């Protein structure tokens, strides 16, 4: 559903770029997630549509499959050097699962490696992580995983049904968004839908409203700006903060390009915009990034010579490992190897 995805991609893609930026501006994370003692137990997901005997097996059948697939000891190349999301193992005082955005992040972390490993292998990896939960949360989490997998399949089938037809019409965009939101509620219970998709759906509605405002020819420029501000005020606080962070990031990128040849002026801009402490952190990180980039370029030049040398595979692998050892520390070597694997 490429057209519907455009509703959210602007904010979400840029948000991924400003996560580090936001962390740099905050000395330490002092927020803590409070789990209420009277949390409601997870409501089981609604029964999915019936599957006829001749229908293909749903992905949920892979969860707790009696025939466990063989899973490699090492992570897929794209996941090496990364951290498994945390904060997802939430339960109430009775041991029931509390669904969260972090739980969905855990699912997507492993599923992002689909193609490097099979779906059964990745499901087995997720289940292994879920095994750390006590009962009944463990079984509930597996049920959510199965329902989530079936939901993703249903969305894929919905996307295919749209074909290549354009959806520039606001009414068509609204219809497609409503269909996807409805699929979530078909496969997942209300608490899980809210935990997994609340911010995403709020942003979907916001982006659609911005589109309506932009195409409303009856509005004056001032009325259009006020309507946009009002639409943004209705966003959940985390999304408003993300948009503000995005604006600050954009301003900073412009300043960094304009003042690239004047480090002192750039540092003064940082201090005025973010304060002295945050400015120093930004400067340090940029220095580290620039140093990495220089070492990576030097390494890549030597690596390409090795690849063109005609060495046999065992000798080539050993030579590349030694080359990474000369240019990078142990942690960076893992990162370099992962980057090489997707080169």
Coordinates of C-alpha atoms in Angstrom, one line a residue:
X1 CA 0.0 0.0 0.0
X2 CA 2.6 2.5 -1.2
X3 CA 0.2 5.4 -1.4
X4 CA -1.1 5.0 2.1
X5 CA 2.5 4.7 3.3
X6 CA 3.2 8.1 2.0
X7 CA 0.8 9.4 4.7
X8 CA 3.3 8.5 7.4
X9 CA 6.7 8.2 5.7
X10 CA 7.6 11.9 6.0
X11 CA 7.5 12.1 9.7
X12 CA 8.5 8.5 10.5
X13 CA 11.6 8.5 8.2
X14 CA 12.8 11.8 9.4
X15 CA 12.1 10.8 13.0
X16 CA 14.5 7.9 12.6
X17 CA 17.1 10.4 11.6
X18 CA 16.6 12.7 14.6
X19 CA 16.5 10.0 17.3
X20 CA 20.2 10.3 17.9
X21 CA 19.9 14.1 17.6
X22 CA 17.3 14.2 20.3
X23 CA 19.3 11.9 22.6
X24 CA 22.3 14.1 22.2
X25 CA 20.3 17.1 23.4
X26 CA 19.2 15.3 26.6
X27 CA 22.0 14.5 29.1
X28 CA 20.2 11.5 30.5
X29 CA 16.9 9.7 30.1
X30 CA 15.1 10.3 33.4
X31 CA 11.7 9.1 32.2
X32 CA 10.4 5.8 33.6
X33 CA 7.5 3.7 32.5
X34 CA 5.0 3.2 35.3
X35 CA 2.9 0.0 35.2
X36 CA -0.2 0.5 37.2
X37 CA -0.9 -2.1 39.8
X38 CA -4.5 -2.4 38.6
X39 CA -3.6 -3.0 34.9
X40 CA -6.2 -4.9 33.0
X41 CA -5.1 -8.3 31.8
X42 CA -4.5 -8.6 28.1
X43 CA -7.8 -9.4 26.2
X44 CA -7.3 -12.2 23.8
X45 CA -7.3 -11.2 20.2
X46 CA -10.5 -11.5 18.3
X47 CA -11.0 -14.8 16.4
X48 CA -9.4 -14.4 13.0
X49 CA -11.5 -15.2 9.9
X50 CA -12.0 -18.9 9.3
X51 CA -9.6 -20.7 7.1
X52 CA -11.0 -23.4 4.9
X53 CA -9.2 -26.8 4.8
X54 CA -7.7 -26.1 1.4
X55 CA -6.4 -22.6 2.3
X56 CA -2.7 -22.0 2.7
X57 CA -1.4 -22.2 6.2
X58 CA -1.4 -18.8 8.0
X59 CA 1.9 -17.5 9.4
X60 CA 0.5 -17.8 13.0
X61 CA 0.8 -21.6 12.5
X62 CA 4.6 -21.1 12.8
X63 CA 4.2 -20.0 16.4
X64 CA 4.9 -22.8 18.8
X65 CA 5.2 -25.1 15.8
X66 CA 6.0 -28.7 16.9
X67 CA 8.8 -28.9 14.2
X68 CA 11.3 -26.3 15.3
X69 CA 13.5 -25.0 12.5
X70 CA 17.3 -25.0 12.7
X71 CA 18.3 -21.5 13.7
X72 CA 21.9 -20.3 13.1
X73 CA 23.9 -19.4 16.2
X74 CA 24.9 -16.0 14.7
X75 CA 22.4 -13.3 14.0
X76 CA 21.6 -12.3 10.4
X77 CA 24.2 -10.0 8.9
X78 CA 22.0 -6.9 9.0
X79 CA 21.4 -7.4 12.8
X80 CA 25.0 -7.9 13.8
X81 CA 26.3 -5.1 15.9
X82 CA 22.8 -4.0 16.8
X83 CA 20.9 -4.3 20.1
X84 CA 17.7 -6.2 20.5
X85 CA 14.9 -3.8 21.6
X86 CA 14.2 -3.8 25.3
X87 CA 11.4 -2.6 27.5
X88 CA 8.8 -5.0 26.0
X89 CA 8.6 -7.5 28.8
X90 CA 5.8 -5.8 30.7
X91 CA 3.3 -7.6 32.9
X92 CA 0.8 -6.6 35.5
X93 CA 0.6 -7.8 39.1
X94 CA -1.1 -11.0 38.0
X95 CA 1.5 -11.9 35.4
X96 CA -0.6 -10.9 32.4
X97 CA 1.1 -9.4 29.4
X98 CA 0.8 -5.6 29.0
X99 CA 1.1 -4.9 25.2
X100 CA 3.4 -2.1 24.2
X101 CA 5.1 -0.4 21.3
X102 CA 8.3 -2.0 22.5
X103 CA 6.8 -5.4 21.9
X104 CA 6.0 -4.6 18.3
X105 CA 9.5 -3.2 18.0
X106 CA 10.8 -6.6 19.1
X107 CA 8.8 -8.4 16.5
X108 CA 9.8 -6.0 13.7
X109 CA 13.5 -6.1 14.8
X110 CA 13.7 -9.8 13.8
X111 CA 11.2 -9.7 11.0
X112 CA 13.4 -7.0 9.3
X113 CA 15.9 -9.7 8.5
X114 CA 13.4 -11.7 6.3
X115 CA 15.2 -12.8 3.2
X116 CA 18.4 -13.4 5.1
X117 CA 16.6 -16.1 7.1
X118 CA 13.3 -17.8 6.6
X119 CA 10.2 -16.7 8.4
X120 CA 10.1 -19.9 10.5
X121 CA 13.7 -19.1 11.7
X122 CA 12.8 -15.5 12.6
X123 CA 9.7 -16.5 14.4
X124 CA 11.7 -19.0 16.4
X125 CA 14.1 -16.2 17.3
X126 CA 11.2 -14.1 18.5
X127 CA 9.8 -17.0 20.5
X128 CA 13.1 -17.5 22.1
X129 CA 13.1 -13.9 23.3
X130 CA 9.5 -14.3 24.6
X131 CA 10.5 -17.4 26.6
X132 CA 11.9 -15.0 29.2
X133 CA 8.4 -14.0 30.1
X134 CA 6.6 -15.8 33.0
X135 CA 3.2 -17.4 32.4
X136 CA 0.6 -16.4 31.5
X137 CA 2.3 -13.5 29.8
X138 CA 4.5 -15.9 27.7
X139 CA 1.5 -17.6 26.1
X140 CA -0.3 -14.3 25.6
X141 CA 2.7 -12.8 23.9
X142 CA 2.9 -15.8 21.5
X143 CA -0.8 -15.3 20.8
X144 CA -0.2 -11.7 19.9
X145 CA 2.8 -12.7 17.7
X146 CA 0.7 -15.1 15.8
X147 CA -2.1 -12.6 15.3
X148 CA 0.4 -9.9 14.3
X149 CA 1.9 -12.2 11.6
X150 CA -1.5 -12.9 10.2
X151 CA -2.3 -9.2 10.2
X152 CA 0.8 -8.4 8.2
X153 CA -0.1 -11.1 5.7
X154 CA -3.6 -9.6 5.4
X155 CA -2.1 -6.1 4.8
X156 CA 0.1 -7.5 2.1
X157 CA -2.8 -9.1 0.4
X158 CA -4.8 -5.9 0.6
X159 CA -1.9 -4.0 -1.0
X160 CA -1.8 -6.5 -3.8
X161 CA -5.5 -5.9 -4.4
X162 CA -4.9 -2.2 -5.0
X163 CA -2.5 -3.0 -7.9
X164 CA -0.8 -0.1 -9.5
X165 CA -3.8 2.2 -9.3
X166 CA -3.0 5.7 -8.1
X167 CA -4.6 7.0 -4.9
X168 CA -4.1 10.7 -5.1
X169 CA -7.7 11.4 -4.4
X170 CA -8.3 12.2 -0.8
X171 CA -11.4 10.0 -0.6
X172 CA -9.4 7.0 -1.9
X173 CA -6.6 7.7 0.6
X174 CA -9.2 7.8 3.4
X175 CA -10.7 4.5 2.2
X176 CA -7.4 2.7 2.1
X177 CA -6.4 4.1 5.5
X178 CA -9.7 3.0 7.0
X179 CA -9.3 -0.5 5.5
X180 CA -5.8 -0.9 7.1
X181 CA -7.0 0.4 10.4
X182 CA -9.9 -2.0 10.2
X183 CA -7.6 -5.0 9.5
X184 CA -5.7 -4.3 12.7
X185 CA -8.9 -4.5 14.7
X186 CA -9.8 -7.7 12.9
X187 CA -6.7 -9.5 14.0
X188 CA -5.7 -7.8 17.2
X189 CA -7.6 -6.8 20.4
X190 CA -8.2 -3.2 21.2
X191 CA -5.4 -2.9 23.8
X192 CA -2.8 -4.3 21.5
X193 CA -4.0 -2.1 18.6
X194 CA -3.7 1.0 20.8
X195 CA -0.2 0.0 22.1
X196 CA 1.1 -0.9 18.6
X197 CA -0.5 1.7 16.4
X198 CA -1.9 4.6 18.3
X199 CA 0.8 7.1 17.3
X200 CA 1.0 5.8 13.8
X201 CA -2.8 6.1 13.3
X202 CA -2.8 9.6 14.8
X203 CA -0.1 10.6 12.3
X204 CA -2.1 9.0 9.4
X205 CA -5.1 11.1 10.3
X206 CA -2.9 14.2 10.7
X207 CA -1.2 13.7 7.3
X208 CA -4.6 13.2 5.6
X209 CA -5.8 16.4 7.3
X210 CA -2.8 18.3 6.0
X211 CA -3.6 17.0 2.6
X212 CA -7.1 18.3 2.9
X213 CA -5.9 21.7 4.0
X214 CA -3.4 22.0 1.2
X215 CA -6.0 21.2 -1.4
X216 CA -8.7 23.5 0.0
X217 CA -8.6 26.4 -2.4
X218 CA -11.1 28.4 -0.3
X219 CA -8.5 29.1 2.4
X220 CA -6.3 32.1 2.5
X221 CA -2.6 31.6 3.2
X222 CA -3.1 32.8 6.8
X223 CA -6.2 30.5 7.2
X224 CA -4.2 27.6 5.8
X225 CA -1.3 28.1 8.3
X226 CA -3.8 28.4 11.2
X227 CA -5.6 25.2 10.1
X228 CA -2.2 23.4 9.9
X229 CA -1.3 24.6 13.4
X230 CA -4.6 23.5 14.8
X231 CA -4.2 20.1 13.2
X232 CA -0.8 19.8 14.8
X233 CA -2.2 20.8 18.2
X234 CA -4.5 17.8 18.1
X235 CA -1.6 15.4 17.7
X236 CA -0.5 13.3 20.8
X237 CA 2.3 15.0 22.7
X238 CA 5.1 12.5 21.5
X239 CA 4.3 13.3 17.9
X240 CA 4.2 17.0 18.5
X241 CA 7.6 16.8 20.1
X242 CA 8.9 14.6 17.2
X243 CA 7.7 17.3 14.7
X244 CA 9.4 20.0 16.7
X245 CA 12.6 17.9 16.9
X246 CA 12.4 17.4 13.2
X247 CA 12.2 21.2 12.7
X248 CA 15.2 21.7 14.9
X249 CA 17.1 19.0 13.1
X250 CA 16.3 20.6 9.7
X251 CA 17.5 24.0 11.0
X252 CA 20.7 22.5 12.3
X253 CA 21.4 20.7 9.0
X254 CA 21.0 23.9 7.2
X255 CA 23.3 25.7 9.6
X256 CA 25.9 22.9 9.4
X257 CA 26.0 23.2 5.6
X258 CA 26.1 27.0 5.6
X259 CA 28.9 27.1 8.3
X260 CA 30.9 24.1 7.2
X261 CA 34.0 26.2 6.6
X262 CA 33.7 28.1 9.9
X263 CA 33.8 25.7 12.9
X264 CA 33.8 28.5 15.4
X265 CA 30.7 30.0 13.9
X266 CA 29.0 26.6 13.8
X267 CA 29.8 26.0 17.5
X268 CA 28.4 29.4 18.4
X269 CA 25.2 28.5 16.5
X270 CA 24.9 25.2 18.4
X271 CA 25.4 26.9 21.7
X272 CA 22.8 29.6 20.9
X273 CA 20.3 27.0 19.7
X274 CA 20.8 24.2 22.2
X275 CA 23.0 25.4 25.1
X276 CA 26.6 24.9 25.7
X277 CA 26.4 21.3 27.1
X278 CA 24.3 20.0 24.2
X279 CA 26.4 21.9 21.7
X280 CA 29.6 20.2 23.0
X281 CA 27.9 16.7 22.7
X282 CA 26.9 17.4 19.2
X283 CA 30.4 18.6 18.3
X284 CA 32.0 15.5 19.8
X285 CA 29.6 13.1 18.0
X286 CA 30.2 14.9 14.7
X287 CA 34.0 14.6 15.2
X288 CA 33.6 10.8 15.8
X289 CA 31.3 10.5 12.7
X290 CA 33.8 12.3 10.6
X291 CA 36.7 10.2 11.9
X292 CA 34.7 7.0 11.2
X293 CA 33.9 8.2 7.7
X294 CA 37.6 8.9 6.9
X295 CA 38.7 5.5 8.2
X296 CA 35.8 3.8 6.3
X297 CA 36.9 5.4 3.1
X298 CA 40.5 4.3 3.6
X299 CA 39.3 0.8 4.4
X300 CA 36.9 0.6 1.5
X301 CA 39.7 1.6 -1.0
X302 CA 41.9 -1.2 0.3
X303 CA 39.0 -3.7 0.5
X304 CA 38.1 -3.1 -3.2
X305 CA 41.7 -3.8 -4.2
X306 CA 41.6 -7.1 -2.3
X307 CA 38.3 -8.0 -3.9
X308 CA 39.8 -7.4 -7.3
X309 CA 43.0 -9.3 -6.5
X310 CA 41.6 -12.7 -7.4
X311 CA 42.4 -14.3 -4.1
X312 CA 40.6 -17.6 -3.3
X313 CA 37.7 -17.4 -0.9
X314 CA 39.4 -18.6 2.3
X315 CA 42.5 -16.3 1.8
X316 CA 40.2 -13.4 0.8
X317 CA 38.1 -13.8 4.0
X318 CA 41.3 -13.9 6.2
X319 CA 42.7 -10.8 4.4
X320 CA 39.5 -8.8 4.9
X321 CA 39.4 -9.7 8.6
X322 CA 43.0 -8.5 9.0
X323 CA 42.2 -5.4 7.1
X324 CA 39.2 -4.5 9.3
X325 CA 41.4 -5.2 12.4
X326 CA 43.9 -2.5 11.2
X327 CA 41.3 0.1 10.6
X328 CA 38.7 -0.5 13.3
X329 CA 38.3 -1.4 17.0
X330 CA 36.4 -4.6 17.9
X331 CA 32.9 -3.0 17.9
X332 CA 33.6 -1.1 14.7
X333 CA 34.8 -4.3 13.0
X334 CA 31.3 -5.9 13.6
X335 CA 29.7 -2.8 12.0
X336 CA 32.1 -2.8 9.1
X337 CA 31.4 -6.5 8.4
X338 CA 27.7 -5.9 8.5
X339 CA 28.1 -3.0 6.1
X340 CA 30.2 -5.2 3.8
X341 CA 27.5 -7.9 3.8
X342 CA 24.9 -5.5 2.4
X343 CA 27.3 -3.7 0.1

